[in-house]
PDB file of C-alpha atoms in Angstrom:
ATOM      1  CA  MET A   1     117.991 166.418 294.608  1.00 44.00           C
ATOM      2  CA  LYS A   2     114.444 166.157 293.222  1.00 49.00           C
ATOM      3  CA  ARG A   3     115.568 167.219 289.756  1.00 47.00           C
ATOM      4  CA  TRP A   4     118.281 164.545 289.657  1.00 42.00           C
ATOM      5  CA  LEU A   5     115.849 161.914 290.913  1.00 44.00           C
ATOM      6  CA  PHE A   6     113.312 162.947 288.300  1.00 40.00           C
ATOM      7  CA  PHE A   7     115.904 162.867 285.511  1.00 40.00           C
ATOM      8  CA  PHE A   8     117.179 159.453 286.611  1.00 42.00           C
ATOM      9  CA  GLN A   9     113.661 158.017 286.756  1.00 42.00           C
ATOM     10  CA  TYR A  10     112.968 159.408 283.271  1.00 40.00           C
ATOM     11  CA  ILE A  11     116.058 157.616 281.927  1.00 38.00           C
ATOM     12  CA  VAL A  12     115.027 154.356 283.608  1.00 42.00           C
ATOM     13  CA  ASN A  13     111.247 154.607 282.976  1.00 47.00           C
ATOM     14  CA  PRO A  14     110.669 157.011 280.038  1.00 45.00           C
ATOM     15  CA  ARG A  15     107.194 155.688 279.165  1.00 45.00           C
ATOM     16  CA  THR A  16     105.764 156.167 282.646  1.00 43.00           C
ATOM     17  CA  VAL A  17     107.659 159.249 283.837  1.00 42.00           C
ATOM     18  CA  GLY A  18     107.263 161.150 280.562  1.00 40.00           C
ATOM     19  CA  ALA A  19     109.363 164.247 281.417  1.00 50.00           C
ATOM     20  CA  ILE A  20     112.994 165.054 282.127  1.00 44.00           C
ATOM     21  CA  LEU A  21     112.245 167.674 284.802  1.00 57.00           C
ATOM     22  CA  PRO A  22     109.502 168.137 287.424  1.00 72.00           C
ATOM     23  CA  SER A  23     106.648 170.499 286.530  1.00 79.00           C
ATOM     24  CA  SER A  24     107.103 174.178 287.369  1.00 87.00           C
ATOM     25  CA  LYS A  25     105.244 175.975 290.153  1.00 90.00           C
ATOM     26  CA  PHE A  26     103.498 177.984 287.420  1.00 93.00           C
ATOM     27  CA  LEU A  27     102.081 174.825 285.862  1.00 93.00           C
ATOM     28  CA  GLY A  28     101.151 173.632 289.340  1.00 93.00           C
ATOM     29  CA  SER A  29      99.159 176.806 289.957  1.00 95.00           C
ATOM     30  CA  LYS A  30      97.401 176.571 286.583  1.00 95.00           C
ATOM     31  CA  MET A  31      96.478 172.927 287.235  1.00 96.00           C
ATOM     32  CA  VAL A  32      94.552 173.814 290.395  1.00 97.00           C
ATOM     33  CA  GLU A  33      93.193 177.287 289.564  1.00 96.00           C
ATOM     34  CA  LYS A  34      89.687 176.058 288.657  1.00 95.00           C
ATOM     35  CA  ILE A  35      89.211 173.842 291.693  1.00 97.00           C
ATOM     36  CA  ASN A  36      86.495 174.908 294.129  1.00 97.00           C
ATOM     37  CA  PHE A  37      88.500 174.187 297.264  1.00 97.00           C
ATOM     38  CA  LYS A  38      85.724 175.368 299.560  1.00 96.00           C
ATOM     39  CA  ASN A  39      83.336 172.623 298.470  1.00 96.00           C
ATOM     40  CA  ALA A  40      85.656 169.819 297.328  1.00 97.00           C
ATOM     41  CA  LYS A  41      85.533 166.863 299.722  1.00 98.00           C
ATOM     42  CA  TYR A  42      87.644 164.356 297.779  1.00 98.00           C
ATOM     43  CA  ILE A  43      90.542 165.016 295.407  1.00 98.00           C
ATOM     44  CA  VAL A  44      92.556 162.319 293.633  1.00 98.00           C
ATOM     45  CA  GLU A  45      95.936 162.848 292.010  1.00 98.00           C
ATOM     46  CA  TYR A  46      97.447 160.438 289.485  1.00 98.00           C
ATOM     47  CA  GLY A  47     101.209 160.383 289.055  1.00 95.00           C
ATOM     48  CA  PRO A  48     102.220 163.095 291.544  1.00 95.00           C
ATOM     49  CA  GLY A  49     105.929 162.448 290.933  1.00 91.00           C
ATOM     50  CA  THR A  50     107.858 164.689 293.335  1.00 90.00           C
ATOM     51  CA  GLY A  51     104.701 166.432 294.554  1.00 93.00           C
ATOM     52  CA  VAL A  52     104.626 169.789 292.712  1.00 92.00           C
ATOM     53  CA  PHE A  53     100.847 169.678 292.168  1.00 95.00           C
ATOM     54  CA  THR A  54     100.307 168.059 295.562  1.00 97.00           C
ATOM     55  CA  GLU A  55     101.928 171.036 297.276  1.00 95.00           C
ATOM     56  CA  ARG A  56      99.456 173.393 295.573  1.00 96.00           C
ATOM     57  CA  LEU A  57      96.533 171.169 296.576  1.00 98.00           C
ATOM     58  CA  LEU A  58      97.664 171.105 300.196  1.00 97.00           C
ATOM     59  CA  GLU A  59      98.193 174.878 300.284  1.00 96.00           C
ATOM     60  CA  LYS A  60      94.667 175.616 299.100  1.00 96.00           C
ATOM     61  CA  ARG A  61      92.482 172.756 300.340  1.00 96.00           C
ATOM     62  CA  ASN A  62      89.993 172.801 303.162  1.00 94.00           C
ATOM     63  CA  PRO A  63      91.735 170.885 306.008  1.00 94.00           C
ATOM     64  CA  MET A  64      88.860 168.377 306.005  1.00 96.00           C
ATOM     65  CA  THR A  65      89.282 167.582 302.302  1.00 98.00           C
ATOM     66  CA  ILE A  66      90.693 164.117 301.677  1.00 98.00           C
ATOM     67  CA  ILE A  67      93.422 163.790 299.055  1.00 98.00           C
ATOM     68  CA  LEU A  68      94.452 160.444 297.578  1.00 98.00           C
ATOM     69  CA  LEU A  69      97.732 160.194 295.644  1.00 98.00           C
ATOM     70  CA  VAL A  70      98.347 157.290 293.266  1.00 98.00           C
ATOM     71  CA  GLU A  71     102.006 156.933 292.261  1.00 96.00           C
ATOM     72  CA  ASN A  72     103.248 153.940 290.266  1.00 94.00           C
ATOM     73  CA  ASN A  73     106.972 154.725 290.575  1.00 92.00           C
ATOM     74  CA  LYS A  74     108.406 153.246 293.785  1.00 93.00           C
ATOM     75  CA  GLU A  75     111.121 155.889 294.219  1.00 90.00           C
ATOM     76  CA  PHE A  76     108.640 158.760 293.852  1.00 91.00           C
ATOM     77  CA  TYR A  77     106.222 156.966 296.183  1.00 96.00           C
ATOM     78  CA  LEU A  78     108.874 156.731 298.916  1.00 95.00           C
ATOM     79  CA  LEU A  79     109.794 160.377 298.400  1.00 93.00           C
ATOM     80  CA  LEU A  80     106.137 161.434 298.743  1.00 96.00           C
ATOM     81  CA  LYS A  81     105.642 159.302 301.876  1.00 97.00           C
ATOM     82  CA  GLU A  82     108.558 161.059 303.556  1.00 96.00           C
ATOM     83  CA  LYS A  83     107.777 164.530 302.239  1.00 95.00           C
ATOM     84  CA  PHE A  84     104.127 164.532 303.334  1.00 97.00           C
ATOM     85  CA  LYS A  85     104.319 162.293 306.407  1.00 96.00           C
ATOM     86  CA  GLU A  86     102.909 165.009 308.689  1.00 96.00           C
ATOM     87  CA  GLU A  87      99.884 165.788 306.519  1.00 97.00           C
ATOM     88  CA  LYS A  88      96.412 164.857 307.738  1.00 96.00           C
ATOM     89  CA  ASN A  89      93.725 163.479 305.399  1.00 97.00           C
ATOM     90  CA  LEU A  90      96.344 162.615 302.783  1.00 98.00           C
ATOM     91  CA  PHE A  91      96.724 159.029 301.590  1.00 98.00           C
ATOM     92  CA  ILE A  92      99.432 157.738 299.243  1.00 98.00           C
ATOM     93  CA  VAL A  93      99.176 154.529 297.215  1.00 98.00           C
ATOM     94  CA  ASN A  94     101.979 152.824 295.312  1.00 98.00           C
ATOM     95  CA  GLY A  95     100.050 151.472 292.348  1.00 97.00           C
ATOM     96  CA  SER A  96      98.477 152.119 288.971  1.00 96.00           C
ATOM     97  CA  ALA A  97      95.686 154.613 288.276  1.00 97.00           C
ATOM     98  CA  GLU A  98      93.994 151.789 286.352  1.00 97.00           C
ATOM     99  CA  ASN A  99      92.910 150.448 289.756  1.00 98.00           C
ATOM    100  CA  ILE A 100      91.497 153.706 291.124  1.00 98.00           C
ATOM    101  CA  GLY A 101      88.109 152.126 291.888  1.00 97.00           C
ATOM    102  CA  LYS A 102      89.773 149.646 294.264  1.00 98.00           C
ATOM    103  CA  TYR A 103      91.805 152.358 295.993  1.00 98.00           C
ATOM    104  CA  LEU A 104      88.720 154.484 296.631  1.00 98.00           C
ATOM    105  CA  LYS A 105      87.008 151.468 298.219  1.00 98.00           C
ATOM    106  CA  ASP A 106      90.097 150.735 300.328  1.00 98.00           C
ATOM    107  CA  TYR A 107      90.003 154.246 301.799  1.00 97.00           C
ATOM    108  CA  ARG A 108      86.202 154.483 301.900  1.00 97.00           C
ATOM    109  CA  ILE A 109      86.133 157.383 299.482  1.00 98.00           C
ATOM    110  CA  PRO A 110      82.711 157.427 297.755  1.00 98.00           C
ATOM    111  CA  TYR A 111      83.667 159.555 294.730  1.00 98.00           C
ATOM    112  CA  ALA A 112      86.098 162.205 293.496  1.00 98.00           C
ATOM    113  CA  ASP A 113      85.205 165.867 293.076  1.00 98.00           C
ATOM    114  CA  TYR A 114      88.404 166.355 291.092  1.00 98.00           C
ATOM    115  CA  VAL A 115      91.022 164.086 289.560  1.00 98.00           C
ATOM    116  CA  ILE A 116      94.362 165.772 288.854  1.00 98.00           C
ATOM    117  CA  SER A 117      96.714 163.919 286.529  1.00 96.00           C
ATOM    118  CA  GLY A 118     100.397 164.169 285.759  1.00 92.00           C
ATOM    119  CA  LEU A 119     100.327 160.985 283.670  1.00 92.00           C
ATOM    120  CA  PRO A 120     102.010 161.055 280.244  1.00 88.00           C
ATOM    121  CA  PHE A 121      99.143 159.839 278.049  1.00 90.00           C
ATOM    122  CA  ALA A 122     101.294 160.441 274.962  1.00 85.00           C
ATOM    123  CA  SER A 123     103.686 157.678 276.015  1.00 85.00           C
ATOM    124  CA  LEU A 124     101.460 155.317 278.019  1.00 89.00           C
ATOM    125  CA  PRO A 125     100.180 152.196 276.219  1.00 91.00           C
ATOM    126  CA  LYS A 126      96.794 152.975 274.655  1.00 92.00           C
ATOM    127  CA  ASN A 127      94.991 150.181 276.524  1.00 95.00           C
ATOM    128  CA  VAL A 128      96.299 151.537 279.843  1.00 95.00           C
ATOM    129  CA  SER A 129      95.181 155.080 278.972  1.00 95.00           C
ATOM    130  CA  ILE A 130      91.726 153.812 277.986  1.00 95.00           C
ATOM    131  CA  GLN A 131      91.290 151.910 281.248  1.00 96.00           C
ATOM    132  CA  ILE A 132      92.436 154.876 283.328  1.00 96.00           C
ATOM    133  CA  LEU A 133      90.078 157.298 281.597  1.00 96.00           C
ATOM    134  CA  ILE A 134      87.088 154.934 281.724  1.00 95.00           C
ATOM    135  CA  ASN A 135      87.624 154.360 285.441  1.00 96.00           C
ATOM    136  CA  THR A 136      88.066 158.087 285.985  1.00 97.00           C
ATOM    137  CA  THR A 137      84.646 158.801 284.462  1.00 95.00           C
ATOM    138  CA  LYS A 138      83.190 156.204 286.839  1.00 95.00           C
ATOM    139  CA  ILE A 139      84.578 157.741 290.035  1.00 97.00           C
ATOM    140  CA  LEU A 140      83.967 161.405 289.252  1.00 96.00           C
ATOM    141  CA  LYS A 141      81.022 163.177 290.821  1.00 94.00           C
ATOM    142  CA  LYS A 142      78.387 164.287 288.284  1.00 90.00           C
ATOM    143  CA  ASP A 143      79.774 167.832 288.120  1.00 93.00           C
ATOM    144  CA  GLY A 144      83.366 166.755 288.818  1.00 96.00           C
ATOM    145  CA  GLU A 145      86.403 167.539 286.690  1.00 97.00           C
ATOM    146  CA  PHE A 146      89.409 165.680 285.366  1.00 98.00           C
ATOM    147  CA  ILE A 147      92.419 167.998 285.048  1.00 98.00           C
ATOM    148  CA  THR A 148      95.503 166.887 283.165  1.00 97.00           C
ATOM    149  CA  PHE A 149      98.386 168.422 281.262  1.00 93.00           C
ATOM    150  CA  GLN A 150     100.205 167.401 278.113  1.00 92.00           C
ATOM    151  CA  TYR A 151     103.073 168.911 276.166  1.00 89.00           C
ATOM    152  CA  THR A 152     101.075 168.967 272.906  1.00 90.00           C
ATOM    153  CA  LYS A 153      97.371 168.995 271.968  1.00 92.00           C
ATOM    154  CA  PHE A 154      97.845 165.664 270.207  1.00 90.00           C
ATOM    155  CA  LYS A 155      95.877 163.666 272.822  1.00 90.00           C
ATOM    156  CA  LYS A 156      92.945 166.106 273.023  1.00 94.00           C
ATOM    157  CA  VAL A 157      90.887 164.172 270.458  1.00 93.00           C
ATOM    158  CA  PHE A 158      91.568 160.947 272.341  1.00 94.00           C
ATOM    159  CA  ILE A 159      90.488 162.434 275.683  1.00 95.00           C
ATOM    160  CA  GLU A 160      87.346 163.876 274.047  1.00 94.00           C
ATOM    161  CA  GLN A 161      86.119 160.304 273.684  1.00 94.00           C
ATOM    162  CA  PHE A 162      85.658 160.292 277.461  1.00 95.00           C
ATOM    163  CA  PHE A 163      84.725 163.912 278.252  1.00 95.00           C
ATOM    164  CA  THR A 164      82.349 166.051 276.212  1.00 92.00           C
ATOM    165  CA  LYS A 165      83.788 169.377 277.387  1.00 95.00           C
ATOM    166  CA  ILE A 166      87.491 170.242 277.456  1.00 96.00           C
ATOM    167  CA  ASP A 167      88.843 173.705 278.216  1.00 96.00           C
ATOM    168  CA  VAL A 168      92.490 174.102 277.132  1.00 96.00           C
ATOM    169  CA  LYS A 169      94.974 176.658 278.471  1.00 96.00           C
ATOM    170  CA  ARG A 170      98.689 176.966 277.804  1.00 95.00           C
ATOM    171  CA  GLU A 171     101.408 177.522 280.398  1.00 93.00           C
ATOM    172  CA  ILE A 172     104.582 178.784 278.743  1.00 94.00           C
ATOM    173  CA  ARG A 173     106.462 179.161 282.047  1.00 92.00           C
ATOM    174  CA  ASN A 174     107.199 175.454 282.118  1.00 89.00           C
ATOM    175  CA  LEU A 175     110.012 173.435 280.535  1.00 84.00           C
ATOM    176  CA  PRO A 176     108.771 172.436 278.051  1.00 87.00           C
ATOM    177  CA  PRO A 177     105.629 174.625 277.785  1.00 92.00           C
ATOM    178  CA  ALA A 178     102.486 172.630 278.552  1.00 92.00           C
ATOM    179  CA  TYR A 179      98.750 172.575 277.881  1.00 95.00           C
ATOM    180  CA  VAL A 180      96.306 172.163 280.757  1.00 97.00           C
ATOM    181  CA  PHE A 181      93.092 170.301 279.913  1.00 97.00           C
ATOM    182  CA  ASN A 182      90.105 170.909 282.212  1.00 98.00           C
ATOM    183  CA  CYS A 183      87.765 168.055 281.317  1.00 97.00           C
ATOM    184  CA  SER A 184      84.132 167.837 282.423  1.00 95.00           C
ATOM    185  CA  SER A 185      80.823 166.188 281.471  1.00 89.00           C
ATOM    186  CA  PRO A 186      82.189 162.621 281.464  1.00 83.00           C
ATOM    187  CA  GLN A 187      80.745 160.162 278.963  1.00 77.00           C
ATOM    188  CA  ILE A 188      79.894 157.520 281.547  1.00 63.00           C
ATOM    189  CA  ASN A 189      78.881 154.840 279.036  1.00 61.00           C
ATOM    190  CA  ARG A 190      82.054 155.154 276.985  1.00 55.00           C
ATOM    191  CA  GLY A 191      83.383 151.850 278.279  1.00 50.00           C
ATOM    192  CA  ARG A 192      80.921 149.927 276.119  1.00 49.00           C
ATOM    193  CA  LYS A 193      82.871 150.879 273.005  1.00 58.00           C
ATOM    194  CA  TYR A 194      85.961 149.241 274.456  1.00 54.00           C
ATOM    195  CA  GLY A 195      84.188 146.226 275.936  1.00 48.00           C
ATOM    196  CA  VAL A 196      84.623 147.396 279.541  1.00 46.00           C
TER     197      VAL A 196
END
């Protein structure tokens, strides 16, 4: 069911879905392996889709940790609402990651220890990607991390404009194989270059 939904949404919204199939459990595990779940108080996830990464976050988190999901696709949003309706300290927003500052205020979340992203930066409009990354650097705690994956290293140079340290690992047990970028040391004044 989830695979067909994912494929259909890719056909309808290829620029925002960015993949034909959901991420594998192996990629999900690699996305969260560097998270300090004992100390993390607030975790944000952009573009959770069908919830593969979310499931890993919920398995490993401290029960008091607050997780905020931001999903722009209405069908995926409804799926997530139903799938995780029994979860405590989990909030789901149907909206764009560009507005993450507003969503944190709405839920009285002061900052993010980690931001996990399933967004397809390779296909998103550049101005949207810029706004998302600038706002991500603003909400992250000083020693926080932005964790994303891409199917190529093509966007690494672009992301380096916003984070001074990026650790890259490959997960071949995914279709297609993917690269996980662990990004830290945000360049908090980067918005000036773009007039933000």
